[in-house]
Short mmCIF file of C-alpha atoms and ligand atoms in Angstrom, two decimals:
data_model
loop_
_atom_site.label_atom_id
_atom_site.label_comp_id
_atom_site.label_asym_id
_atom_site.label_seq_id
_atom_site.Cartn_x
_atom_site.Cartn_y
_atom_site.Cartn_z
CA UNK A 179 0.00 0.00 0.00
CA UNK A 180 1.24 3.45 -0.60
CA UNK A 181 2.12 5.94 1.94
CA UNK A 182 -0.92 8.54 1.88
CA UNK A 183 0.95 12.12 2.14
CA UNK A 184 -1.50 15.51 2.79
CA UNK A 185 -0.06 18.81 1.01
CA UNK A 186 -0.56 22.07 2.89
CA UNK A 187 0.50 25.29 0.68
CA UNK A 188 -1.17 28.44 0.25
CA UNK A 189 0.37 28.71 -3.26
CA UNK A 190 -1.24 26.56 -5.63
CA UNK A 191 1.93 26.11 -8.11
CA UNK A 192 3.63 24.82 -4.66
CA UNK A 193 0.81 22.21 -4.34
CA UNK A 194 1.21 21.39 -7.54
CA UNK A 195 4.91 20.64 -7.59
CA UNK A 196 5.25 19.07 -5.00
CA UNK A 197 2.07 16.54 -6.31
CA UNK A 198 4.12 15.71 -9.29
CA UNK A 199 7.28 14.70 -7.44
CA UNK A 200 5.22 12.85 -5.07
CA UNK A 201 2.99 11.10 -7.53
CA UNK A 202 5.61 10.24 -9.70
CA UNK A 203 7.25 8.33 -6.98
CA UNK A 204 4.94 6.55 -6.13
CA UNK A 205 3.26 8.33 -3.24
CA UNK A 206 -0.46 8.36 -2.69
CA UNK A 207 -1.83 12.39 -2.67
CA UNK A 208 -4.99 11.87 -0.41
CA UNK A 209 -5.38 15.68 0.45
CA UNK A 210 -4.35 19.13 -0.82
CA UNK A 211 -5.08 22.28 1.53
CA UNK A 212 -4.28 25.65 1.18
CA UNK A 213 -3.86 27.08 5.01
CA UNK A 214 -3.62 25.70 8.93
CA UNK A 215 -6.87 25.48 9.66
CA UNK A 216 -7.84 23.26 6.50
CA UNK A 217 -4.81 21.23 6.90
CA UNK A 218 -5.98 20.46 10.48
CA UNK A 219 -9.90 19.40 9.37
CA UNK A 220 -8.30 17.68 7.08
CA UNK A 221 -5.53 15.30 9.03
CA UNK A 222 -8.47 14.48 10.66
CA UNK A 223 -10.36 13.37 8.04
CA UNK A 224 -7.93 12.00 5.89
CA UNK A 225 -5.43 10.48 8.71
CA UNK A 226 -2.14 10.65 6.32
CA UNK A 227 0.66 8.72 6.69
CA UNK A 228 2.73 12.23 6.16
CA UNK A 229 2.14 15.81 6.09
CA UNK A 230 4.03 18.25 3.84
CA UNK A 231 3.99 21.82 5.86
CA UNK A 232 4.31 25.31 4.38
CA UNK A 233 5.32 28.15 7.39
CA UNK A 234 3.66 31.15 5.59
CA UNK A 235 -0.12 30.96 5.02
CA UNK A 236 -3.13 33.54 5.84
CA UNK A 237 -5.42 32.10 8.47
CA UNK A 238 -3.41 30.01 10.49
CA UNK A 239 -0.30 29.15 9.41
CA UNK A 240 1.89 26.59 9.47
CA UNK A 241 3.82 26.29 12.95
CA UNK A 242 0.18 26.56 14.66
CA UNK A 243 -1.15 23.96 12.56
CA UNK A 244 1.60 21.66 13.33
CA UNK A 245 0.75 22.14 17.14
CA UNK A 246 -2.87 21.64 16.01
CA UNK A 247 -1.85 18.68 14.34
CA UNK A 248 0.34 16.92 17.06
CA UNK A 249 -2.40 17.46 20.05
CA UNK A 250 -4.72 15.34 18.06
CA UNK A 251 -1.58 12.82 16.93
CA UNK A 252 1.26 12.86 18.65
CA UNK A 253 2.48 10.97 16.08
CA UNK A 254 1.93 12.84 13.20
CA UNK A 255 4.91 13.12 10.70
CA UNK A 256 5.04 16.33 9.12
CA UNK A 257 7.91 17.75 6.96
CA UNK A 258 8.10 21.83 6.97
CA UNK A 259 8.67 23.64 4.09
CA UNK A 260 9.91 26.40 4.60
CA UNK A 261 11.24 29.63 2.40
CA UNK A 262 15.35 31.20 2.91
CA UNK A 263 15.33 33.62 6.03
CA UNK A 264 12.80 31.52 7.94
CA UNK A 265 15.66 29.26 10.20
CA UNK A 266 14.19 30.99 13.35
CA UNK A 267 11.18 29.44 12.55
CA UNK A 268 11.93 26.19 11.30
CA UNK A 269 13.74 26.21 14.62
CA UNK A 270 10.17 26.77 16.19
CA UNK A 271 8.99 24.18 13.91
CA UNK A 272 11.47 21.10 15.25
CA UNK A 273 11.18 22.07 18.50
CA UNK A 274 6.87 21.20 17.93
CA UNK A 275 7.60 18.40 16.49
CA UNK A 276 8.52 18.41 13.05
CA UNK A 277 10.21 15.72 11.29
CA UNK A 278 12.31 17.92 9.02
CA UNK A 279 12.42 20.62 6.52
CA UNK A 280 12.82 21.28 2.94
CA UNK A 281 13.60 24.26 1.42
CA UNK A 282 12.21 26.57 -1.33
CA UNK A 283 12.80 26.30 -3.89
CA UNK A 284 12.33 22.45 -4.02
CA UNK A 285 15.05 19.96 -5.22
CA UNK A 286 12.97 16.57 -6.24
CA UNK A 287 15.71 14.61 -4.65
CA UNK A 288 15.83 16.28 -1.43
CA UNK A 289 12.10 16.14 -0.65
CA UNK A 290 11.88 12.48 -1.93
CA UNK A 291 14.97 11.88 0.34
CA UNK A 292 13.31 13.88 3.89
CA UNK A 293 10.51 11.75 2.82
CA UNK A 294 11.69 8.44 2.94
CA UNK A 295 13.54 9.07 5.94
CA UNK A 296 10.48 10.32 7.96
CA UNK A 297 8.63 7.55 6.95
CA UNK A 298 11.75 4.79 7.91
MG1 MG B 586 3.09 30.17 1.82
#
């Protein structure tokens, strides 16, 4: 069975891009949202093997819904990604529980590989 990853961007052409290198590996897209509080209805829902994180995103963004996300699983594996000039933040991030980071712009072989290793 393939791993079922969530997407949580507020820019579509980031949802998009990361689908593609996701898909074409193999991975199983269940869910694409677009900012925190979405992403949190929809871990729920959707119970993903994986969560992909963006920081910056109206509404709640991406640090809160990680700390959303890991009072409901403490569990949860979710990757940040996360744009240059935000290591304060990603900081933040690990310290709630985030598996890793990836940074903008993407490199196929680096998000496949924080990927894999969050999942073992
Ligand atoms: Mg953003």
């Amino acid at each position: 069975m393939s791993n079922k990853v969530l997407i949580v961007d507020d820019a579509a052409f980031m949802r998009m891009m990361i689908k593609e290198i996701l898909s074409k590996n193999g991975f199983n897209v269940v869910g694409e949202a677009s900012d925190g509080s979405q992403a949190v209805e929809q871990y729920k829902e959707l119970k993903p093997d994986l969560v992909t994180m963006d920081i910056t995103m109206p509404e709640m963004d991406g640090i809160t819904a990680l700390k959303e996300i890991k009072k409901i699983d403490a569990s949860a594996k979710v990757i940040m990604c996360s744009a240059m000039g935000q290591q304060a933040m990603v900081i933040d991030a690990i310290q709630a529980g985030a598996k890793d980071f990836i940074v903008k712009p993407f490199q196929a072989d680096r998000v496949l590989e924080a990927i894999k290793k969050t999942l073992g």
